[in-house]
PDB file of C-alpha atoms in Angstrom:
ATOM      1  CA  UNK A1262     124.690   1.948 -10.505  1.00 50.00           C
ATOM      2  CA  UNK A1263     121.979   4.503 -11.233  1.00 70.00           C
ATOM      3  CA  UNK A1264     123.598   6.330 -13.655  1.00 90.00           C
ATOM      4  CA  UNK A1265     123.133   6.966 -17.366  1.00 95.00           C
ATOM      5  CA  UNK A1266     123.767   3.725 -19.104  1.00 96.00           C
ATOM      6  CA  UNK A1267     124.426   3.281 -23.082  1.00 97.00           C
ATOM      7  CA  UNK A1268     124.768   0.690 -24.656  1.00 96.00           C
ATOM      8  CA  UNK A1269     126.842  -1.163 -26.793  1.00 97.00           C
ATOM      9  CA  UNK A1270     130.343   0.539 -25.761  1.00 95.00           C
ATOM     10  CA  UNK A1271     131.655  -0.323 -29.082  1.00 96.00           C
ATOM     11  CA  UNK A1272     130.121  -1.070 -32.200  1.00 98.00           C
ATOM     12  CA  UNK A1273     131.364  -1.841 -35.424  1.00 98.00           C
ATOM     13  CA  UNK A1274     129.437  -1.787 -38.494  1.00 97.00           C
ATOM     14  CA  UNK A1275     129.884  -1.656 -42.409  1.00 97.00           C
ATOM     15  CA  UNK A1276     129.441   0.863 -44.886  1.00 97.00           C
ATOM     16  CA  UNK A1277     125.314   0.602 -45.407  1.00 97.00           C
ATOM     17  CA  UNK A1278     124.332  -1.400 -42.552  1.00 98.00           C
ATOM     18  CA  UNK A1279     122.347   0.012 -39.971  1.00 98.00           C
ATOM     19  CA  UNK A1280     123.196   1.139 -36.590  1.00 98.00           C
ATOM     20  CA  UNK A1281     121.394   1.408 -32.749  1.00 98.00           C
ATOM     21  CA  UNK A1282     122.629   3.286 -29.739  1.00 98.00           C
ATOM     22  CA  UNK A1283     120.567   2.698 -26.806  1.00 98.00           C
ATOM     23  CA  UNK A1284     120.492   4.811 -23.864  1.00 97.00           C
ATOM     24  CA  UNK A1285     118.366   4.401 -20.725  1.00 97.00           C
ATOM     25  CA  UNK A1286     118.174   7.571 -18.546  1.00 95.00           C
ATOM     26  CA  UNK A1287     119.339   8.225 -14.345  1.00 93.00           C
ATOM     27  CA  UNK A1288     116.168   6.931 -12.492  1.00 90.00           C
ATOM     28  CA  UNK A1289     114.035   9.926 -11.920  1.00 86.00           C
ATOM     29  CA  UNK A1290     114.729  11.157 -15.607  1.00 89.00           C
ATOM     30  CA  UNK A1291     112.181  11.836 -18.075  1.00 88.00           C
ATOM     31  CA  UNK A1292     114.534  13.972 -20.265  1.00 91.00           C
ATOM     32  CA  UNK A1293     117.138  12.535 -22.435  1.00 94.00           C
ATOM     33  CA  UNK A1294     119.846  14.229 -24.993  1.00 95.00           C
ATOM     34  CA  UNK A1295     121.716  12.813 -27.957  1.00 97.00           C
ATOM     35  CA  UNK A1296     125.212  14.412 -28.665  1.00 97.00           C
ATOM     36  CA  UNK A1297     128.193  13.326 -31.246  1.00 96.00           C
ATOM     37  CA  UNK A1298     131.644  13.817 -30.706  1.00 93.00           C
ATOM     38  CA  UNK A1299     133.962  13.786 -33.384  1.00 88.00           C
ATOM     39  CA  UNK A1300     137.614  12.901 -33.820  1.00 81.00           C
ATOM     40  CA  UNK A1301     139.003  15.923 -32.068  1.00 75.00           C
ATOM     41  CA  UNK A1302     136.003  18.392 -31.936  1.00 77.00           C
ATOM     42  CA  UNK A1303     134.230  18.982 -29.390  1.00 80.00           C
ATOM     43  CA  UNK A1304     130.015  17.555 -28.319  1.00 91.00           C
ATOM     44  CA  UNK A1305     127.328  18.548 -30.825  1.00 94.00           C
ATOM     45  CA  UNK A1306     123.892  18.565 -29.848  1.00 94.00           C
ATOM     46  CA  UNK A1307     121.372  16.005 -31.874  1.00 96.00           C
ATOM     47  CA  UNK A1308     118.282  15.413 -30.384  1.00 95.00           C
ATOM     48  CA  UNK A1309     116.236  16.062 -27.281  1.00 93.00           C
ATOM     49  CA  UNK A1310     113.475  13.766 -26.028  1.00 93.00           C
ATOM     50  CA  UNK A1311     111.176  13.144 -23.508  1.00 90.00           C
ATOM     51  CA  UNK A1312     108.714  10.069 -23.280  1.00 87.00           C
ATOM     52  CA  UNK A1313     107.100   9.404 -26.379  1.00 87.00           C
ATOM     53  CA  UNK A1314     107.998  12.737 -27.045  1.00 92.00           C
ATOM     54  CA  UNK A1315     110.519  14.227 -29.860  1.00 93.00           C
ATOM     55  CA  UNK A1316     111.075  18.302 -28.837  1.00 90.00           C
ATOM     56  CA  UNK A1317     113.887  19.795 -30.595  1.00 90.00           C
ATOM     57  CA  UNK A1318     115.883  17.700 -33.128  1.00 93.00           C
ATOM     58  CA  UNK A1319     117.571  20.788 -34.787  1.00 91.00           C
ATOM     59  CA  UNK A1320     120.796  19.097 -34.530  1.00 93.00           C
ATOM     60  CA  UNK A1321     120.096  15.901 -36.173  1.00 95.00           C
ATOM     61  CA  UNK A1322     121.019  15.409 -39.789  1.00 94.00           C
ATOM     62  CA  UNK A1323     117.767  15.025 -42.035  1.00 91.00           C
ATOM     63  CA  UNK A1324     118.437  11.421 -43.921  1.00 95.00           C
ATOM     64  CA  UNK A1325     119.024   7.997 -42.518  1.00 97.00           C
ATOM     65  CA  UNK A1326     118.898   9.420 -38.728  1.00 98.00           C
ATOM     66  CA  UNK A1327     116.210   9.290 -36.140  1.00 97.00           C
ATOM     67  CA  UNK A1328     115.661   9.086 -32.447  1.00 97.00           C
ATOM     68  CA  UNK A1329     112.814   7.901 -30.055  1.00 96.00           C
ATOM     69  CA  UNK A1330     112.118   7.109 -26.276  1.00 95.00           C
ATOM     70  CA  UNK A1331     109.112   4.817 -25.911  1.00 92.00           C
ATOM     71  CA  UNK A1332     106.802   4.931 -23.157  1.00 89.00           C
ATOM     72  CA  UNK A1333     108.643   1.845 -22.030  1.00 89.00           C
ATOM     73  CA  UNK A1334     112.179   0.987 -22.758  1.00 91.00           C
ATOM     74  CA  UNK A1335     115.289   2.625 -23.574  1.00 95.00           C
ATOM     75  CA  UNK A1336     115.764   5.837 -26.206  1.00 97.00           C
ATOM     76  CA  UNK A1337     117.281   4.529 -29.243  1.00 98.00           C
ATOM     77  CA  UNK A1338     119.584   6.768 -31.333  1.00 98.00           C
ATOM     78  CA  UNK A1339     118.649   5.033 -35.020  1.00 98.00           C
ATOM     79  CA  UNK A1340     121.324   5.175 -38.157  1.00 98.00           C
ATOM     80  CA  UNK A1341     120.272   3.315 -41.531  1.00 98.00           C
ATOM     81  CA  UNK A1342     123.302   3.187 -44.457  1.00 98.00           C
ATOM     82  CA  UNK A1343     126.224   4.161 -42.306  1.00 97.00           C
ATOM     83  CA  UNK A1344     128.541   5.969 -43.897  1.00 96.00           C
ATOM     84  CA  UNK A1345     132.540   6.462 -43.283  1.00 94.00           C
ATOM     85  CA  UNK A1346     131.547   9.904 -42.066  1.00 93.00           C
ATOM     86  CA  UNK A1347     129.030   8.315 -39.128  1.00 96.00           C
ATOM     87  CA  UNK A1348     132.305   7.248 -37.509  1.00 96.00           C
ATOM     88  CA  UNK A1349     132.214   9.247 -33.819  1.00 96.00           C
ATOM     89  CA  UNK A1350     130.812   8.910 -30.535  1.00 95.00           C
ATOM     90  CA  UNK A1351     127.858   9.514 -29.712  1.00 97.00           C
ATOM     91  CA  UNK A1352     127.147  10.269 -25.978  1.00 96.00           C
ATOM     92  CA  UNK A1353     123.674  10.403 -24.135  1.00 96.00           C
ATOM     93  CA  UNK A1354     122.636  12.498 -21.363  1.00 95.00           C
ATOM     94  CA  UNK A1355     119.413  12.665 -18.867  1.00 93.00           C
ATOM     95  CA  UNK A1356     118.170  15.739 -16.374  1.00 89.00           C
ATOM     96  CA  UNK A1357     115.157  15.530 -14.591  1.00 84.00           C
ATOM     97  CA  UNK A1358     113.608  18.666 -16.470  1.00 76.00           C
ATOM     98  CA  UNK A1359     114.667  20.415 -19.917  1.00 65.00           C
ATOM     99  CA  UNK A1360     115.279  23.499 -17.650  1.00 69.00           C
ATOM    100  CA  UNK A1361     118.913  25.469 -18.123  1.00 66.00           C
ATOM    101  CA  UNK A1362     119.963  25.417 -14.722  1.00 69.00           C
ATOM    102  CA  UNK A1363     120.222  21.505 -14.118  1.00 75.00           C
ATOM    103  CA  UNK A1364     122.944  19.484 -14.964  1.00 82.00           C
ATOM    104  CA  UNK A1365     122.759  16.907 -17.758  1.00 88.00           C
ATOM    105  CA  UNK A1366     124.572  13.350 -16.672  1.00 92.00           C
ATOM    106  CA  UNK A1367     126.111  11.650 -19.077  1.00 94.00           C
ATOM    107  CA  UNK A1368     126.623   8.156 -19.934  1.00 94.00           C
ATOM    108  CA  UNK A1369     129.731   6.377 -20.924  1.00 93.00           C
ATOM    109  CA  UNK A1370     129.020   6.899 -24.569  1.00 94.00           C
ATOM    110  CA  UNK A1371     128.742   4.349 -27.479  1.00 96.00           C
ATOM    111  CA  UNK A1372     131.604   4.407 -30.464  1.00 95.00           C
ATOM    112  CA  UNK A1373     130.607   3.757 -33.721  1.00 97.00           C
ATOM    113  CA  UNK A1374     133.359   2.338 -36.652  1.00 97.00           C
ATOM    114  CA  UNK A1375     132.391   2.133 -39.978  1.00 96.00           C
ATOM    115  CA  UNK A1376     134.015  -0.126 -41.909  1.00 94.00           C
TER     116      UNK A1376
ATOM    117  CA  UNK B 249     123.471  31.797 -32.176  1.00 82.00           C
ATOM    118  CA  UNK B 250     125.178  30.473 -28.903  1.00 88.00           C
ATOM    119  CA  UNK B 251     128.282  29.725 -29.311  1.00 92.00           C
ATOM    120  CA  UNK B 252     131.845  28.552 -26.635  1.00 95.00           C
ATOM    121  CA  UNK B 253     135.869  29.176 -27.209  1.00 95.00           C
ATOM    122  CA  UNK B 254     138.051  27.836 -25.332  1.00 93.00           C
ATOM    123  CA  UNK B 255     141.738  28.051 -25.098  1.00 83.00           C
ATOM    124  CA  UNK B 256     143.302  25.552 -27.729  1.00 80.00           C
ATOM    125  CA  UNK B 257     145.197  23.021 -26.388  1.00 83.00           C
ATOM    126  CA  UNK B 258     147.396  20.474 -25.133  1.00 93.00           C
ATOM    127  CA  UNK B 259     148.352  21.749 -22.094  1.00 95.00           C
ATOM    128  CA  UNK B 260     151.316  20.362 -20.125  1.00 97.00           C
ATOM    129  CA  UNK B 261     151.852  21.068 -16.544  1.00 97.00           C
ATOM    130  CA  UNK B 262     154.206  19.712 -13.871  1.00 97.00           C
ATOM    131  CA  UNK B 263     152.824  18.647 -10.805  1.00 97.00           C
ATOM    132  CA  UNK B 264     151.516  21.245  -8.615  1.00 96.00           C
ATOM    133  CA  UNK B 265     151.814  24.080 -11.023  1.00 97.00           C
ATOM    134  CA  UNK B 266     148.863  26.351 -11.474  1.00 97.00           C
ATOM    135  CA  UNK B 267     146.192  26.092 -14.247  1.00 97.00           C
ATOM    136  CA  UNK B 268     144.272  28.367 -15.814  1.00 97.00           C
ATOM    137  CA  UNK B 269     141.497  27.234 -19.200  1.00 97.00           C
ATOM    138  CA  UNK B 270     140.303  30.379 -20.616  1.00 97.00           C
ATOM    139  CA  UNK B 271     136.885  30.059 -21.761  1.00 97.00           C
ATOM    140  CA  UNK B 272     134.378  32.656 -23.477  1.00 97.00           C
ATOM    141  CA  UNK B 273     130.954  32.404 -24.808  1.00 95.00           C
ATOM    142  CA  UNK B 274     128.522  34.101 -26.676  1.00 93.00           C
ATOM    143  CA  UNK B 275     124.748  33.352 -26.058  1.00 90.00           C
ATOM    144  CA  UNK B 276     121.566  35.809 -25.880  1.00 81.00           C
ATOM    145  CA  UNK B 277     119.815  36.160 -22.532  1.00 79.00           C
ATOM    146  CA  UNK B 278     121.214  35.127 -19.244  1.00 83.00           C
ATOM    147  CA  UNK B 279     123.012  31.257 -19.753  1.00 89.00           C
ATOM    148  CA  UNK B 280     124.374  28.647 -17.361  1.00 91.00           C
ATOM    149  CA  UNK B 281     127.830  27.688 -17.667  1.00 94.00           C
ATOM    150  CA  UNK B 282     129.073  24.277 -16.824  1.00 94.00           C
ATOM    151  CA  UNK B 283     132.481  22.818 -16.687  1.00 97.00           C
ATOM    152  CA  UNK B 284     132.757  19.402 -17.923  1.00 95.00           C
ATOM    153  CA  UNK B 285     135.473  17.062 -17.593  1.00 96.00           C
ATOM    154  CA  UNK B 286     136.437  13.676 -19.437  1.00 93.00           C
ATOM    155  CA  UNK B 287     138.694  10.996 -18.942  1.00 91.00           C
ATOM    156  CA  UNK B 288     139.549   8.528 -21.388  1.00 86.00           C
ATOM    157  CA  UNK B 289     137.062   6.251 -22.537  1.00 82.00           C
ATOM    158  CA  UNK B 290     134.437   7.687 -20.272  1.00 85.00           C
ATOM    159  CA  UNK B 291     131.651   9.936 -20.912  1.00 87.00           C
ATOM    160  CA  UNK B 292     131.629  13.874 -19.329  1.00 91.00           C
ATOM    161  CA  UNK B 293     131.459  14.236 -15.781  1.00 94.00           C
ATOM    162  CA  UNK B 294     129.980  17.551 -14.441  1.00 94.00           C
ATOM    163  CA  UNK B 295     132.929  19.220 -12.829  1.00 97.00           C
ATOM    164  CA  UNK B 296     131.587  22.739 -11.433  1.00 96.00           C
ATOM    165  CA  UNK B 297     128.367  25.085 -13.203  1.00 94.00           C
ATOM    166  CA  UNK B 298     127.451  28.886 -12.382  1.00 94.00           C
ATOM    167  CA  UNK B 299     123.827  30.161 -13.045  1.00 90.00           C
ATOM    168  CA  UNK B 300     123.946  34.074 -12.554  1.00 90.00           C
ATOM    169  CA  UNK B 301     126.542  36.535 -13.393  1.00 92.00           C
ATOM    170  CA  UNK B 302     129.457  36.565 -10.640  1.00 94.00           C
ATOM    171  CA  UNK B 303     128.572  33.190  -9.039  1.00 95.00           C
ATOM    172  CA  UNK B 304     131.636  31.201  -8.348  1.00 97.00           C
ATOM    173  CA  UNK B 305     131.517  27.758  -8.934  1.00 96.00           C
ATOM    174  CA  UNK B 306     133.925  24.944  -7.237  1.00 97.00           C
ATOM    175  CA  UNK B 307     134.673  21.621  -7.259  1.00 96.00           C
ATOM    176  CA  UNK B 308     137.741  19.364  -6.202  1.00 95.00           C
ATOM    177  CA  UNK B 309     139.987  22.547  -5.751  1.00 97.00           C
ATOM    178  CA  UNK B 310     138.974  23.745  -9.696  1.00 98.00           C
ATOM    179  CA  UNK B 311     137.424  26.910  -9.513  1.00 98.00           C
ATOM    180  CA  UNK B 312     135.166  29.035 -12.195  1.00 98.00           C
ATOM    181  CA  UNK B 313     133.371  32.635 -11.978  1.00 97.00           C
ATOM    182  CA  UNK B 314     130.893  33.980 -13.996  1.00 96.00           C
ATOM    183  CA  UNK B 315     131.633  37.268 -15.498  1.00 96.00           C
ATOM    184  CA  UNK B 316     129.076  38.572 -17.684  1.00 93.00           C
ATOM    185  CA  UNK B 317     130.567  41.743 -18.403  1.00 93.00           C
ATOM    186  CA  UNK B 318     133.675  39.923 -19.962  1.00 95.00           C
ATOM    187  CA  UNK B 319     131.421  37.083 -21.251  1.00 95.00           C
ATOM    188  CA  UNK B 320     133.686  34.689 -19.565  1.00 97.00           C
ATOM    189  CA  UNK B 321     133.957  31.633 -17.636  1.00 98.00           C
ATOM    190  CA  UNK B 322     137.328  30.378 -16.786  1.00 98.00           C
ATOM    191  CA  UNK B 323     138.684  27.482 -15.175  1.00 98.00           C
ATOM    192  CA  UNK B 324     141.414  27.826 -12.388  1.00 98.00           C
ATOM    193  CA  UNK B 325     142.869  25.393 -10.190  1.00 98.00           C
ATOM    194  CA  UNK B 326     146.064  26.470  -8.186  1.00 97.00           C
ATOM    195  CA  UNK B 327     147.814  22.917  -7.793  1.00 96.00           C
ATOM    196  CA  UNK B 328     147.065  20.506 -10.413  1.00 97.00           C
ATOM    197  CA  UNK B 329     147.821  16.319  -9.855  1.00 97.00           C
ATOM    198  CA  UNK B 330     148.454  13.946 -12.315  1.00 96.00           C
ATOM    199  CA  UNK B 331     145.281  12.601 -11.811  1.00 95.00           C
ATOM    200  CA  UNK B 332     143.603  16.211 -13.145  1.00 97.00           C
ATOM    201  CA  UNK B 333     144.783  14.985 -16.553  1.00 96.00           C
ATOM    202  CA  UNK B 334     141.757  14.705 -18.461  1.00 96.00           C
ATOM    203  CA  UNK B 335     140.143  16.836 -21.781  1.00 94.00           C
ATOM    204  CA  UNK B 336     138.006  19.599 -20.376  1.00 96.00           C
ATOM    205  CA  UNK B 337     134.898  21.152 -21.417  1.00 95.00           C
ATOM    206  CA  UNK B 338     133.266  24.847 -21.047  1.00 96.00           C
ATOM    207  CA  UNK B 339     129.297  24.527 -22.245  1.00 95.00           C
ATOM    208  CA  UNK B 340     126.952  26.437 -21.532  1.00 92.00           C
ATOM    209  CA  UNK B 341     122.933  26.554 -21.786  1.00 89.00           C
ATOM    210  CA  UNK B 342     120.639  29.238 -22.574  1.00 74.00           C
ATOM    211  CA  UNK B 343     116.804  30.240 -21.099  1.00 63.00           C
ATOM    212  CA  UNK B 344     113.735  30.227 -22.173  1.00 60.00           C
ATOM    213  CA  UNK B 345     112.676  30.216 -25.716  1.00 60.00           C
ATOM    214  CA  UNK B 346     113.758  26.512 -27.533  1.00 61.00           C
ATOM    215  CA  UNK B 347     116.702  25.644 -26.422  1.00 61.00           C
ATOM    216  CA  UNK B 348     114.924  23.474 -23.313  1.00 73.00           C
ATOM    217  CA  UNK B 349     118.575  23.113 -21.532  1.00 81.00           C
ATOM    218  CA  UNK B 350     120.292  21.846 -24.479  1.00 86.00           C
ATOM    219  CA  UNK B 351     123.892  22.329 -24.272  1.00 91.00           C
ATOM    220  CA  UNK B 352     126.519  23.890 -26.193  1.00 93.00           C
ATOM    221  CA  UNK B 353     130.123  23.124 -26.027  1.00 94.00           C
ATOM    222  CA  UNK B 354     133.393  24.435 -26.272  1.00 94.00           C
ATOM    223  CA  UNK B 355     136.201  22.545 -28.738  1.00 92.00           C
ATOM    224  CA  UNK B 356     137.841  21.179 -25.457  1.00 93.00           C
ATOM    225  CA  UNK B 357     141.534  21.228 -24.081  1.00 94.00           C
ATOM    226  CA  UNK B 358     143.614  18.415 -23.068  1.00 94.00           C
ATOM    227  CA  UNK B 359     145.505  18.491 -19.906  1.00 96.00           C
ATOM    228  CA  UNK B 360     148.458  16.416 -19.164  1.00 96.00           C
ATOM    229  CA  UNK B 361     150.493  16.989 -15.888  1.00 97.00           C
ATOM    230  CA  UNK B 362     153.758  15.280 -15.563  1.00 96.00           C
ATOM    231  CA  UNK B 363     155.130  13.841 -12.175  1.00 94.00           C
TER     232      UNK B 363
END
């Protein structure tokens, strides 16, 4: 399967600990995307990243989040102290090129519980 | 800023029966729009997109046309199965200037057809 694969599916954590979504990209794709979903709202943008690269993280909260995509290796969506509120799912996408017209394929998604 | 509204949800349809999702946006410049759908548990599959005003986009009998002069993007299909039930999502994503493909989404509406 050369899709978009996150991982874990699930992930359960408690109030403070820390949390990591990894996400590796379609083959080809140098361009990945970080969106939440919350309990019965629709996808909010994060992050955008290519390798080694952060280019717009507009949508990411400014404490206890951050995101990178190594050279080598997965793109890890980072959460230190989770709070109740972190609760959602957070869903990764990859295009081949930050460019409007190109679909972005999404993975499975990973949900986070806080305890 | 860009921004998607679609029709609020659930919608319940027997077998066969038409269906229309009403979606508008409002973005600056000339967007894509994308039609998104997700199943449960899964991430967002890309259902159908248009990339210039009056392009119709299809897909698996769902249909969608870009009119820019009503700022709309609606979904149509004209005989729905129980397997179309699924939430679906209108995004879209804006040219040029930061927004490198990132994309913005509508609240989503969940469709449930009955045998």
């Amino acid at each position: 399967n050369a899709g978009v694969m996150q991982n874990p599916r699930h992930l359960v954590r408690r109030r403070g600990q820390e949390a990591r979504l990894r996400c590796s990209p379609m083959k080809g794709h140098s361009h990945v995307y970080w969106y939440r979903q919350l309990p019965e709202e629709g996808l909010k943008f994060m992050v955008y990243l290519q390798k080694e690269n952060i280019i717009d993280e507009s949508g990411m909260p400014k404490e206890r989040f951050s995101a990178e995509f190594p050279k080598e290796g997965p793109s890890i969506l980072r959460i230190q102290q989770v709070v109740r509120g972190d609760s959602a799912a957070y869903f990764c996408a990859s295009s081949p090129g930050g460019r409007d017209n190109q679909p972005q394929h999404f993975g499975d998604g990973t949900r986070l519980s806080i305890l | 800023g860009n921004s998607v509204t679609q029709m609020e949800g659930p919608v319940t349809l027997s077998e066969e029966a038409f269906l229309t999702i009403n979606c508008t946006y409002t973005a600056t410049g000339y967007p894509s729009l994308f039609w998104y759908v997700q199943y449960p548990g899964e991430g967002l599959q890309l259902l159908l997109k248009a990339t210039k005003a009056d392009d119709k986009g299809s897909n698996k009998g769902f249909e969608a046309t870009y009119r820019k002069e009503t700022t709309s993007f609606h979904l149509e299909k004209g005989s729905v199965q129980v397997s179309d039930s699924a939430v679906y999502f209108c995004a879209l994503s804006s040219a040029g200037g930061t927004s490198y493909g990132k994309l913005t989404f509508g609240q989503g509406t969940i469709l449930t057809v009955h045998p």
